[in-house]
CSV table of C-alpha atoms in Angstrom, one decimal:
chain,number,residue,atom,x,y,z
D,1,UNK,CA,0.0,0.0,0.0
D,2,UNK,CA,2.7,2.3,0.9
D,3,UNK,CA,4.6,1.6,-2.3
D,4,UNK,CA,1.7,2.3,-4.6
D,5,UNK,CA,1.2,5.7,-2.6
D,6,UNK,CA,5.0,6.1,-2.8
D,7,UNK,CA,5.2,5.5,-6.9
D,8,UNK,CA,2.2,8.0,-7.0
D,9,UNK,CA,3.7,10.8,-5.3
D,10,UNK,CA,7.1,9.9,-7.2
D,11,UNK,CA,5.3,9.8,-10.8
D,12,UNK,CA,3.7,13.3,-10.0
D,13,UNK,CA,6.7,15.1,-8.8
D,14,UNK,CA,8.9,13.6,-11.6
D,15,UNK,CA,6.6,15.0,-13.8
D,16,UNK,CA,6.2,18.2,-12.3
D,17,UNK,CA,10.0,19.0,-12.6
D,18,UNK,CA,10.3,17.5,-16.0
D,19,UNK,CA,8.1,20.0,-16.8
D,20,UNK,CA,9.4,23.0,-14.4
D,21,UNK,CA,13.0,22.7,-15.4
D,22,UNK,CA,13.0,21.2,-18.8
D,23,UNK,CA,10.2,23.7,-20.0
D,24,UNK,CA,11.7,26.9,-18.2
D,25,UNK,CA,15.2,26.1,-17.9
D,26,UNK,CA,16.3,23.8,-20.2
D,27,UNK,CA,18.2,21.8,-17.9
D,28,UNK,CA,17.5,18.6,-19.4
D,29,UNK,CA,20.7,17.2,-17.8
D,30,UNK,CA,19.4,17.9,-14.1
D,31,UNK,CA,15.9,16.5,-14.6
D,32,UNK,CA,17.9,13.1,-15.8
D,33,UNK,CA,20.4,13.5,-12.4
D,34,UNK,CA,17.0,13.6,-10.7
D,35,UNK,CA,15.2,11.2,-11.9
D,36,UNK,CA,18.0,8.6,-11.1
D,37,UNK,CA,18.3,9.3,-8.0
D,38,UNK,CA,14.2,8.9,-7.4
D,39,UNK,CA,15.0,5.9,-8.9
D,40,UNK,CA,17.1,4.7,-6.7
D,41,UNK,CA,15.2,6.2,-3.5
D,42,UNK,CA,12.4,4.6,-4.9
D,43,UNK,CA,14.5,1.1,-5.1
D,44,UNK,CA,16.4,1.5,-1.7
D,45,UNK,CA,12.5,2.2,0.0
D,46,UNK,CA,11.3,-1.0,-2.1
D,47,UNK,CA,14.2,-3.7,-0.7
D,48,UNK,CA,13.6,-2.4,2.8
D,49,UNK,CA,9.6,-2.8,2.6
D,50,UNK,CA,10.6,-6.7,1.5
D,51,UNK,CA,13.3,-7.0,3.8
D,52,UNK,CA,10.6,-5.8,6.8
D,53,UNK,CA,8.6,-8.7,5.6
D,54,UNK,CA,11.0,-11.2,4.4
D,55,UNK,CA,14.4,-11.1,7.2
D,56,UNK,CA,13.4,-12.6,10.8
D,57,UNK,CA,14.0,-10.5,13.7
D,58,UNK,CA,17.1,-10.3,15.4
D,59,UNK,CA,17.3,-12.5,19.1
D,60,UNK,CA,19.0,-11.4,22.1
C-alpha cells in the first residue's frame, strides 16, 4: 500500500520537474540526475519494505 502511494507521489513530482525545469530552464541534464536518484530512492524504499517482511528479527 505504501509503495503504490510512494510510486504515485514519485510519478507526479517527476513530472512536475520534467516540466518546471526542462520547459523553463532547459536543464534537461538535471531533470535526468534527478530522476536517477528517485529511482534509486524509490529502489532503496522498495528492498527495505521486502526485507521488513522477508528477514526474521534479530534474538538477544
Amino acid at each position: 500500500m505504501a509503495e503504490a502511494f510512494l510510486q504515485v507521489v514519485l510519478d507526479n513530482l517527476t513530472s512536475f520537474l520534467k516540466g518546471e525545469l526542462v520547459l523553463l530552464f532547459g536543464l534537461q541534464n538535471e531533470f535526468q540526475k534527478l530522476s536517477s536518484i528517485f529511482s534509486t530512492i524509490q529502489s532503496v524504499l522498495e528492498d527495505a519494505q521486502e526485507k521488513q517482511f522477508n528477514d526474521k528479527p534479530l534474538e538477544n
